[in-house]
Short mmCIF file of N, CA and C in Angstrom, two decimals:
data_model
loop_
_atom_site.label_atom_id
_atom_site.label_comp_id
_atom_site.label_asym_id
_atom_site.label_seq_id
_atom_site.Cartn_x
_atom_site.Cartn_y
_atom_site.Cartn_z
N MET B 1 23.17 32.73 -15.93
CA MET B 1 21.73 32.89 -16.05
C MET B 1 21.07 31.71 -15.36
N SER B 2 20.13 31.98 -14.50
CA SER B 2 19.43 30.89 -13.83
C SER B 2 17.97 30.87 -14.28
N VAL B 3 17.45 29.68 -14.37
CA VAL B 3 16.07 29.51 -14.78
C VAL B 3 15.34 28.81 -13.64
N GLU B 4 14.29 29.44 -13.19
CA GLU B 4 13.50 28.82 -12.13
C GLU B 4 12.44 27.94 -12.75
N VAL B 5 12.37 26.72 -12.25
CA VAL B 5 11.39 25.78 -12.75
C VAL B 5 10.42 25.48 -11.61
N GLU B 6 9.15 25.70 -11.90
CA GLU B 6 8.15 25.38 -10.88
C GLU B 6 7.91 23.88 -10.86
N GLU B 7 7.85 23.35 -9.65
CA GLU B 7 7.52 21.94 -9.52
C GLU B 7 6.04 21.78 -9.70
N GLU B 8 5.67 20.72 -10.42
CA GLU B 8 4.25 20.43 -10.59
C GLU B 8 3.75 19.79 -9.30
N VAL B 9 2.70 20.35 -8.76
CA VAL B 9 2.12 19.83 -7.54
C VAL B 9 0.91 18.99 -7.92
N ILE B 10 0.92 17.75 -7.51
CA ILE B 10 -0.18 16.87 -7.81
C ILE B 10 -1.31 17.15 -6.82
N ALA B 11 -2.49 17.42 -7.35
CA ALA B 11 -3.66 17.64 -6.50
C ALA B 11 -4.18 16.26 -6.07
N LEU B 12 -4.17 16.03 -4.78
CA LEU B 12 -4.62 14.75 -4.26
C LEU B 12 -6.10 14.78 -3.94
N PRO B 13 -6.77 13.63 -4.06
CA PRO B 13 -8.17 13.56 -3.63
C PRO B 13 -8.28 13.93 -2.15
N GLU B 14 -9.44 14.40 -1.74
CA GLU B 14 -9.65 14.86 -0.37
C GLU B 14 -9.26 13.81 0.67
N ALA B 15 -9.60 12.56 0.42
CA ALA B 15 -9.28 11.49 1.39
C ALA B 15 -7.78 11.40 1.62
N LEU B 16 -6.99 11.60 0.56
CA LEU B 16 -5.54 11.52 0.71
C LEU B 16 -4.98 12.79 1.35
N GLU B 17 -5.59 13.93 1.08
CA GLU B 17 -5.17 15.17 1.76
C GLU B 17 -5.41 15.03 3.26
N GLN B 18 -6.55 14.43 3.64
CA GLN B 18 -6.85 14.20 5.05
C GLN B 18 -5.85 13.22 5.65
N ALA B 19 -5.52 12.18 4.91
CA ALA B 19 -4.54 11.20 5.38
C ALA B 19 -3.18 11.86 5.57
N ARG B 20 -2.80 12.73 4.65
CA ARG B 20 -1.51 13.44 4.74
C ARG B 20 -1.50 14.35 5.97
N ALA B 21 -2.60 15.05 6.22
CA ALA B 21 -2.68 15.94 7.40
C ALA B 21 -2.57 15.14 8.69
N SER B 22 -3.26 14.01 8.75
CA SER B 22 -3.20 13.14 9.93
C SER B 22 -1.78 12.59 10.12
N ALA B 23 -1.14 12.22 9.03
CA ALA B 23 0.23 11.71 9.10
C ALA B 23 1.18 12.78 9.64
N ALA B 24 0.99 14.01 9.20
CA ALA B 24 1.84 15.10 9.67
C ALA B 24 1.63 15.33 11.17
N GLU B 25 0.36 15.30 11.61
CA GLU B 25 0.06 15.47 13.03
C GLU B 25 0.69 14.37 13.89
N ASN B 26 0.76 13.17 13.32
CA ASN B 26 1.29 12.02 14.06
C ASN B 26 2.76 11.74 13.76
N ASN B 27 3.41 12.66 13.02
CA ASN B 27 4.83 12.53 12.68
C ASN B 27 5.17 11.23 11.97
N LEU B 28 4.28 10.78 11.08
CA LEU B 28 4.59 9.59 10.29
C LEU B 28 5.63 9.96 9.24
N PRO B 29 6.53 9.05 8.93
CA PRO B 29 7.58 9.35 7.95
C PRO B 29 7.14 9.16 6.50
N TYR B 30 5.86 8.86 6.26
CA TYR B 30 5.33 8.70 4.91
C TYR B 30 4.02 9.49 4.82
N ALA B 31 3.38 9.48 3.67
CA ALA B 31 2.25 10.38 3.40
C ALA B 31 1.00 10.12 4.23
N GLY B 32 0.80 8.90 4.73
CA GLY B 32 -0.38 8.63 5.55
C GLY B 32 -0.99 7.28 5.27
N GLY B 33 -2.17 7.07 5.82
CA GLY B 33 -2.85 5.79 5.67
C GLY B 33 -4.32 5.96 5.38
N VAL B 34 -4.88 5.03 4.64
CA VAL B 34 -6.31 5.02 4.33
C VAL B 34 -6.86 3.62 4.57
N ARG B 35 -8.14 3.56 4.91
CA ARG B 35 -8.80 2.29 5.14
C ARG B 35 -9.10 1.61 3.79
N PRO B 36 -9.29 0.30 3.79
CA PRO B 36 -9.51 -0.42 2.53
C PRO B 36 -10.64 0.12 1.64
N PRO B 37 -11.82 0.47 2.18
CA PRO B 37 -12.86 0.99 1.27
C PRO B 37 -12.44 2.27 0.55
N VAL B 38 -11.70 3.12 1.22
CA VAL B 38 -11.20 4.35 0.60
C VAL B 38 -10.17 4.00 -0.47
N ALA B 39 -9.28 3.07 -0.14
CA ALA B 39 -8.26 2.65 -1.11
C ALA B 39 -8.92 2.12 -2.37
N TRP B 40 -9.93 1.26 -2.22
CA TRP B 40 -10.60 0.68 -3.38
C TRP B 40 -11.27 1.76 -4.23
N GLU B 41 -11.91 2.72 -3.58
CA GLU B 41 -12.56 3.82 -4.31
C GLU B 41 -11.53 4.61 -5.12
N LEU B 42 -10.39 4.90 -4.52
CA LEU B 42 -9.34 5.64 -5.22
C LEU B 42 -8.80 4.86 -6.41
N VAL B 43 -8.61 3.56 -6.24
CA VAL B 43 -8.11 2.72 -7.33
C VAL B 43 -9.15 2.67 -8.45
N GLN B 44 -10.41 2.48 -8.09
CA GLN B 44 -11.48 2.40 -9.08
C GLN B 44 -11.59 3.68 -9.90
N LYS B 45 -11.34 4.82 -9.27
CA LYS B 45 -11.43 6.11 -9.96
C LYS B 45 -10.14 6.44 -10.73
N GLY B 46 -9.14 5.56 -10.65
CA GLY B 46 -7.88 5.81 -11.33
C GLY B 46 -7.04 6.89 -10.66
N GLN B 47 -7.31 7.13 -9.36
CA GLN B 47 -6.59 8.18 -8.64
C GLN B 47 -5.38 7.67 -7.87
N ALA B 48 -5.17 6.36 -7.87
CA ALA B 48 -4.03 5.77 -7.15
C ALA B 48 -3.73 4.39 -7.73
N VAL B 49 -2.49 3.97 -7.51
CA VAL B 49 -2.05 2.63 -7.91
C VAL B 49 -1.94 1.78 -6.65
N LEU B 50 -2.54 0.61 -6.67
CA LEU B 50 -2.46 -0.31 -5.54
C LEU B 50 -1.30 -1.26 -5.75
N VAL B 51 -0.39 -1.30 -4.76
CA VAL B 51 0.77 -2.19 -4.83
C VAL B 51 0.74 -3.11 -3.63
N ASP B 52 0.65 -4.40 -3.90
CA ASP B 52 0.65 -5.44 -2.86
C ASP B 52 2.10 -5.72 -2.51
N VAL B 53 2.46 -5.56 -1.23
CA VAL B 53 3.85 -5.78 -0.82
C VAL B 53 4.04 -7.11 -0.10
N ARG B 54 3.00 -7.95 -0.10
CA ARG B 54 3.14 -9.27 0.52
C ARG B 54 4.01 -10.18 -0.35
N SER B 55 4.38 -11.30 0.19
CA SER B 55 5.19 -12.26 -0.57
C SER B 55 4.35 -12.87 -1.68
N GLY B 56 5.03 -13.43 -2.66
CA GLY B 56 4.34 -14.12 -3.74
C GLY B 56 3.50 -15.28 -3.23
N GLU B 57 4.01 -15.94 -2.21
CA GLU B 57 3.28 -17.07 -1.62
C GLU B 57 1.96 -16.60 -1.00
N GLU B 58 2.01 -15.48 -0.29
CA GLU B 58 0.78 -14.94 0.31
C GLU B 58 -0.25 -14.59 -0.76
N ARG B 59 0.20 -13.95 -1.80
CA ARG B 59 -0.72 -13.58 -2.89
C ARG B 59 -1.34 -14.82 -3.51
N LYS B 60 -0.53 -15.83 -3.73
CA LYS B 60 -1.03 -17.03 -4.39
C LYS B 60 -1.98 -17.82 -3.51
N PHE B 61 -1.63 -18.04 -2.26
CA PHE B 61 -2.39 -18.94 -1.41
C PHE B 61 -3.47 -18.26 -0.57
N VAL B 62 -3.37 -16.96 -0.34
CA VAL B 62 -4.36 -16.25 0.46
C VAL B 62 -5.30 -15.43 -0.43
N GLY B 63 -4.80 -14.97 -1.56
CA GLY B 63 -5.58 -14.17 -2.48
C GLY B 63 -4.98 -12.80 -2.66
N HIS B 64 -5.46 -12.09 -3.67
CA HIS B 64 -4.96 -10.75 -3.96
C HIS B 64 -6.02 -9.94 -4.69
N VAL B 65 -5.78 -8.65 -4.79
CA VAL B 65 -6.68 -7.75 -5.50
C VAL B 65 -6.30 -7.81 -6.98
N SER B 66 -7.26 -8.20 -7.79
CA SER B 66 -7.02 -8.28 -9.22
C SER B 66 -6.59 -6.93 -9.76
N GLY B 67 -5.57 -6.92 -10.59
CA GLY B 67 -5.07 -5.69 -11.18
C GLY B 67 -4.06 -4.94 -10.34
N SER B 68 -3.84 -5.41 -9.11
CA SER B 68 -2.84 -4.73 -8.27
C SER B 68 -1.44 -5.06 -8.76
N GLN B 69 -0.52 -4.14 -8.54
CA GLN B 69 0.88 -4.40 -8.83
C GLN B 69 1.45 -5.24 -7.68
N HIS B 70 2.59 -5.87 -7.90
CA HIS B 70 3.21 -6.66 -6.82
C HIS B 70 4.69 -6.33 -6.73
N VAL B 71 5.10 -5.89 -5.56
CA VAL B 71 6.52 -5.71 -5.23
C VAL B 71 6.66 -6.18 -3.79
N ALA B 72 7.29 -7.33 -3.61
CA ALA B 72 7.40 -7.92 -2.27
C ALA B 72 8.32 -7.09 -1.37
N TRP B 73 7.84 -6.79 -0.18
CA TRP B 73 8.66 -6.14 0.84
C TRP B 73 9.61 -7.18 1.43
N ALA B 74 9.11 -8.40 1.58
CA ALA B 74 9.89 -9.52 2.10
C ALA B 74 9.49 -10.76 1.31
N THR B 75 10.38 -11.75 1.25
CA THR B 75 10.12 -12.93 0.42
C THR B 75 10.27 -14.22 1.20
N GLY B 76 9.66 -15.26 0.66
CA GLY B 76 9.77 -16.59 1.23
C GLY B 76 8.98 -16.75 2.52
N THR B 77 8.96 -17.97 3.01
CA THR B 77 8.21 -18.24 4.24
C THR B 77 8.84 -17.60 5.46
N ALA B 78 10.14 -17.31 5.40
CA ALA B 78 10.82 -16.65 6.51
C ALA B 78 10.66 -15.12 6.43
N LEU B 79 10.03 -14.65 5.35
CA LEU B 79 9.84 -13.21 5.12
C LEU B 79 11.15 -12.43 5.25
N THR B 80 12.10 -12.83 4.45
CA THR B 80 13.40 -12.17 4.38
C THR B 80 13.24 -10.86 3.62
N ARG B 81 13.69 -9.77 4.21
CA ARG B 81 13.56 -8.43 3.62
C ARG B 81 14.15 -8.39 2.22
N ASN B 82 13.39 -7.83 1.28
CA ASN B 82 13.81 -7.69 -0.11
C ASN B 82 14.70 -6.45 -0.23
N PRO B 83 16.00 -6.62 -0.44
CA PRO B 83 16.90 -5.45 -0.51
C PRO B 83 16.69 -4.60 -1.76
N ARG B 84 15.96 -5.12 -2.74
CA ARG B 84 15.71 -4.39 -3.99
C ARG B 84 14.33 -3.74 -4.02
N PHE B 85 13.64 -3.72 -2.87
CA PHE B 85 12.26 -3.24 -2.83
C PHE B 85 12.09 -1.87 -3.50
N VAL B 86 12.85 -0.88 -3.10
CA VAL B 86 12.69 0.48 -3.62
C VAL B 86 12.95 0.52 -5.12
N ARG B 87 14.00 -0.14 -5.59
CA ARG B 87 14.29 -0.16 -7.03
C ARG B 87 13.17 -0.83 -7.81
N GLU B 88 12.64 -1.94 -7.28
CA GLU B 88 11.56 -2.65 -7.95
C GLU B 88 10.28 -1.82 -7.96
N LEU B 89 10.01 -1.13 -6.87
CA LEU B 89 8.83 -0.27 -6.80
C LEU B 89 8.93 0.84 -7.84
N GLU B 90 10.08 1.46 -7.92
CA GLU B 90 10.27 2.54 -8.89
C GLU B 90 10.09 2.01 -10.32
N ALA B 91 10.61 0.84 -10.61
CA ALA B 91 10.46 0.26 -11.95
C ALA B 91 8.98 -0.03 -12.26
N LYS B 92 8.25 -0.58 -11.30
CA LYS B 92 6.83 -0.90 -11.50
C LYS B 92 6.00 0.36 -11.72
N LEU B 93 6.40 1.47 -11.11
CA LEU B 93 5.62 2.69 -11.17
C LEU B 93 6.11 3.67 -12.22
N ALA B 94 7.08 3.28 -13.02
CA ALA B 94 7.67 4.19 -14.01
C ALA B 94 6.60 4.78 -14.93
N LYS B 95 5.67 3.97 -15.38
CA LYS B 95 4.64 4.47 -16.30
C LYS B 95 3.53 5.25 -15.59
N ASP B 96 3.48 5.16 -14.27
CA ASP B 96 2.44 5.84 -13.49
C ASP B 96 2.93 7.13 -12.83
N GLY B 97 4.14 7.54 -13.13
CA GLY B 97 4.66 8.78 -12.56
C GLY B 97 5.88 8.59 -11.69
N GLY B 98 6.38 7.35 -11.59
CA GLY B 98 7.60 7.11 -10.82
C GLY B 98 7.43 7.50 -9.36
N LYS B 99 8.38 8.24 -8.86
CA LYS B 99 8.38 8.61 -7.44
C LYS B 99 7.30 9.62 -7.07
N GLU B 100 6.64 10.21 -8.06
CA GLU B 100 5.55 11.14 -7.78
C GLU B 100 4.18 10.46 -7.86
N ALA B 101 4.14 9.19 -8.28
CA ALA B 101 2.87 8.47 -8.40
C ALA B 101 2.16 8.39 -7.06
N VAL B 102 0.84 8.38 -7.10
CA VAL B 102 0.04 8.20 -5.90
C VAL B 102 -0.08 6.69 -5.71
N VAL B 103 0.53 6.20 -4.63
CA VAL B 103 0.67 4.76 -4.41
C VAL B 103 0.04 4.36 -3.09
N LEU B 104 -0.71 3.26 -3.12
CA LEU B 104 -1.30 2.68 -1.92
C LEU B 104 -0.66 1.32 -1.71
N LEU B 105 0.03 1.13 -0.58
CA LEU B 105 0.72 -0.13 -0.31
C LEU B 105 -0.14 -1.00 0.59
N LEU B 106 -0.28 -2.28 0.22
CA LEU B 106 -1.13 -3.23 0.91
C LEU B 106 -0.34 -4.45 1.34
N CYS B 107 -0.49 -4.86 2.61
CA CYS B 107 0.12 -6.10 3.09
C CYS B 107 -0.96 -6.91 3.81
N ARG B 108 -0.57 -7.80 4.70
CA ARG B 108 -1.54 -8.63 5.41
C ARG B 108 -2.36 -7.84 6.41
N SER B 109 -1.69 -7.03 7.26
CA SER B 109 -2.40 -6.34 8.33
C SER B 109 -2.13 -4.84 8.39
N GLY B 110 -1.29 -4.32 7.51
CA GLY B 110 -0.96 -2.90 7.51
C GLY B 110 0.35 -2.57 8.19
N LYS B 111 1.03 -3.58 8.70
CA LYS B 111 2.31 -3.32 9.40
C LYS B 111 3.50 -3.32 8.44
N ARG B 112 3.63 -4.36 7.63
CA ARG B 112 4.74 -4.38 6.66
C ARG B 112 4.59 -3.27 5.64
N SER B 113 3.35 -2.98 5.24
CA SER B 113 3.15 -1.91 4.26
C SER B 113 3.52 -0.55 4.84
N ALA B 114 3.38 -0.38 6.15
CA ALA B 114 3.83 0.86 6.79
C ALA B 114 5.35 0.96 6.72
N LEU B 115 6.03 -0.14 6.97
CA LEU B 115 7.50 -0.16 6.85
C LEU B 115 7.92 0.11 5.41
N ALA B 116 7.21 -0.49 4.47
CA ALA B 116 7.51 -0.29 3.05
C ALA B 116 7.26 1.17 2.66
N ALA B 117 6.19 1.75 3.18
CA ALA B 117 5.88 3.16 2.88
C ALA B 117 6.99 4.06 3.42
N GLU B 118 7.47 3.75 4.61
CA GLU B 118 8.55 4.53 5.19
C GLU B 118 9.81 4.45 4.33
N ALA B 119 10.16 3.24 3.90
CA ALA B 119 11.35 3.06 3.05
C ALA B 119 11.18 3.81 1.72
N ALA B 120 9.98 3.73 1.14
CA ALA B 120 9.73 4.41 -0.13
C ALA B 120 9.82 5.93 0.05
N ALA B 121 9.26 6.45 1.12
CA ALA B 121 9.32 7.89 1.38
C ALA B 121 10.76 8.35 1.56
N LYS B 122 11.55 7.57 2.29
CA LYS B 122 12.96 7.91 2.48
C LYS B 122 13.72 7.91 1.15
N ALA B 123 13.24 7.10 0.20
CA ALA B 123 13.88 7.02 -1.11
C ALA B 123 13.36 8.08 -2.08
N GLY B 124 12.46 8.95 -1.61
CA GLY B 124 12.00 10.05 -2.44
C GLY B 124 10.60 9.92 -3.02
N PHE B 125 9.88 8.87 -2.70
CA PHE B 125 8.49 8.76 -3.14
C PHE B 125 7.68 9.78 -2.34
N THR B 126 6.93 10.63 -3.02
CA THR B 126 6.26 11.73 -2.34
C THR B 126 4.80 11.47 -1.98
N ASN B 127 4.18 10.49 -2.62
CA ASN B 127 2.75 10.23 -2.42
C ASN B 127 2.49 8.76 -2.13
N VAL B 128 3.22 8.22 -1.17
CA VAL B 128 3.05 6.80 -0.85
C VAL B 128 2.26 6.68 0.45
N PHE B 129 1.16 5.91 0.39
CA PHE B 129 0.24 5.75 1.50
C PHE B 129 0.13 4.28 1.88
N ASN B 130 -0.17 4.03 3.13
CA ASN B 130 -0.37 2.69 3.66
C ASN B 130 -1.86 2.37 3.65
N VAL B 131 -2.21 1.15 3.22
CA VAL B 131 -3.60 0.71 3.35
C VAL B 131 -3.73 0.10 4.74
N LEU B 132 -4.39 0.84 5.61
CA LEU B 132 -4.59 0.40 7.00
C LEU B 132 -5.41 -0.89 7.00
N GLU B 133 -5.22 -1.71 7.99
CA GLU B 133 -5.93 -2.98 8.17
C GLU B 133 -5.40 -4.09 7.28
N GLY B 134 -4.81 -3.76 6.15
CA GLY B 134 -4.25 -4.76 5.26
C GLY B 134 -5.30 -5.61 4.55
N PHE B 135 -4.83 -6.70 3.96
CA PHE B 135 -5.68 -7.59 3.18
C PHE B 135 -6.50 -8.50 4.09
N GLU B 136 -5.86 -9.02 5.14
CA GLU B 136 -6.53 -9.98 6.03
C GLU B 136 -6.98 -9.38 7.36
N GLY B 137 -6.44 -8.26 7.74
CA GLY B 137 -6.81 -7.65 9.01
C GLY B 137 -5.94 -8.10 10.16
N GLU B 138 -6.26 -7.54 11.31
CA GLU B 138 -5.50 -7.83 12.53
C GLU B 138 -5.89 -9.18 13.10
N ILE B 139 -4.96 -9.81 13.77
CA ILE B 139 -5.23 -11.10 14.40
C ILE B 139 -6.04 -10.87 15.68
N ASP B 140 -7.05 -11.74 15.92
CA ASP B 140 -7.91 -11.55 17.09
C ASP B 140 -7.48 -12.47 18.24
N GLU B 141 -8.27 -12.45 19.30
CA GLU B 141 -7.94 -13.23 20.50
C GLU B 141 -7.96 -14.75 20.24
N HIS B 142 -8.59 -15.17 19.14
CA HIS B 142 -8.63 -16.59 18.79
C HIS B 142 -7.57 -16.96 17.75
N GLN B 143 -6.66 -16.02 17.50
CA GLN B 143 -5.58 -16.20 16.53
C GLN B 143 -6.10 -16.32 15.09
N HIS B 144 -7.19 -15.61 14.79
CA HIS B 144 -7.77 -15.58 13.46
C HIS B 144 -7.73 -14.16 12.91
N ARG B 145 -7.69 -14.07 11.62
CA ARG B 145 -7.72 -12.76 10.95
C ARG B 145 -9.02 -12.62 10.17
N GLY B 146 -9.40 -11.40 9.90
CA GLY B 146 -10.53 -11.12 9.03
C GLY B 146 -11.88 -11.03 9.71
N GLY B 147 -11.91 -11.10 11.01
CA GLY B 147 -13.19 -11.05 11.71
C GLY B 147 -13.69 -9.65 12.01
N SER B 148 -12.79 -8.66 11.95
CA SER B 148 -13.23 -7.32 12.30
C SER B 148 -12.66 -6.22 11.41
N ASP B 149 -11.69 -6.55 10.58
CA ASP B 149 -11.13 -5.53 9.69
C ASP B 149 -10.38 -6.19 8.54
N GLY B 150 -9.87 -5.38 7.65
CA GLY B 150 -9.12 -5.87 6.50
C GLY B 150 -9.91 -5.79 5.21
N TRP B 151 -9.19 -5.87 4.10
CA TRP B 151 -9.76 -5.78 2.76
C TRP B 151 -10.89 -6.79 2.58
N ARG B 152 -10.63 -8.05 2.90
CA ARG B 152 -11.65 -9.09 2.70
C ARG B 152 -12.84 -8.88 3.65
N PHE B 153 -12.59 -8.45 4.88
CA PHE B 153 -13.67 -8.20 5.83
C PHE B 153 -14.66 -7.19 5.27
N HIS B 154 -14.15 -6.17 4.59
CA HIS B 154 -15.00 -5.13 4.00
C HIS B 154 -15.67 -5.59 2.71
N ARG B 155 -15.46 -6.85 2.34
CA ARG B 155 -16.07 -7.46 1.15
C ARG B 155 -15.71 -6.72 -0.14
N LEU B 156 -14.47 -6.29 -0.19
CA LEU B 156 -13.96 -5.66 -1.40
C LEU B 156 -13.49 -6.75 -2.36
N PRO B 157 -13.43 -6.47 -3.64
CA PRO B 157 -13.09 -7.51 -4.63
C PRO B 157 -11.68 -8.07 -4.44
N TRP B 158 -11.56 -9.37 -4.60
CA TRP B 158 -10.27 -10.05 -4.59
C TRP B 158 -10.42 -11.37 -5.31
N VAL B 159 -9.31 -11.97 -5.69
CA VAL B 159 -9.29 -13.26 -6.38
C VAL B 159 -8.26 -14.16 -5.74
N GLN B 160 -8.40 -15.44 -6.03
CA GLN B 160 -7.43 -16.40 -5.54
C GLN B 160 -7.00 -17.28 -6.71
N ASP B 161 -5.71 -17.55 -6.81
CA ASP B 161 -5.19 -18.41 -7.89
C ASP B 161 -5.57 -19.85 -7.67
#
C-alpha cells in the first residue's frame, strides 16, 4: 500500500517570486537575489530570516544588522572557507523551518553570499536568496565601499559593537 504525501509549498512574497523567476532565467544555482531595501522589508514583515555570512571580525569591526543570524562562510583575516557552513546554517534555521526556511544571505558586497547561497541550495535549502550589494557595497575607483550601493548606503538599520 502506498500513501501519497503532498509537499507543502511555501507561498513566497511577490518580491521573492520575481527574484526566483529572474534566477531561473539567468540559470542561477540558488533561488535568486534581492536588493537591501527589499531584504529589510521582508525581514521586518517576518517573511524571511536574515543570515550574515561575513566573518565574526567583519561583524564586530564594520557593523551588522541587529537581530540577524550569523553563520560565517569564511573565517579569520585570511577568510578561510568554513567547512561546516551548511551544517551550521541548518542548525541556526532549525526553528525557522530548516531547509525550507526563507533565508536571505548577506556578506560585504554580495559575492560571498552568492557562493554561500549556491552551497546551501546544493545541500537542499529551497528558499535561499542572496542580498545583492551586500552590507558595504561594491568597491569604487577610489578603493572605497558604500558610496553607491550596499545596506549602509541605503541607510538601513545597523549597529556596531
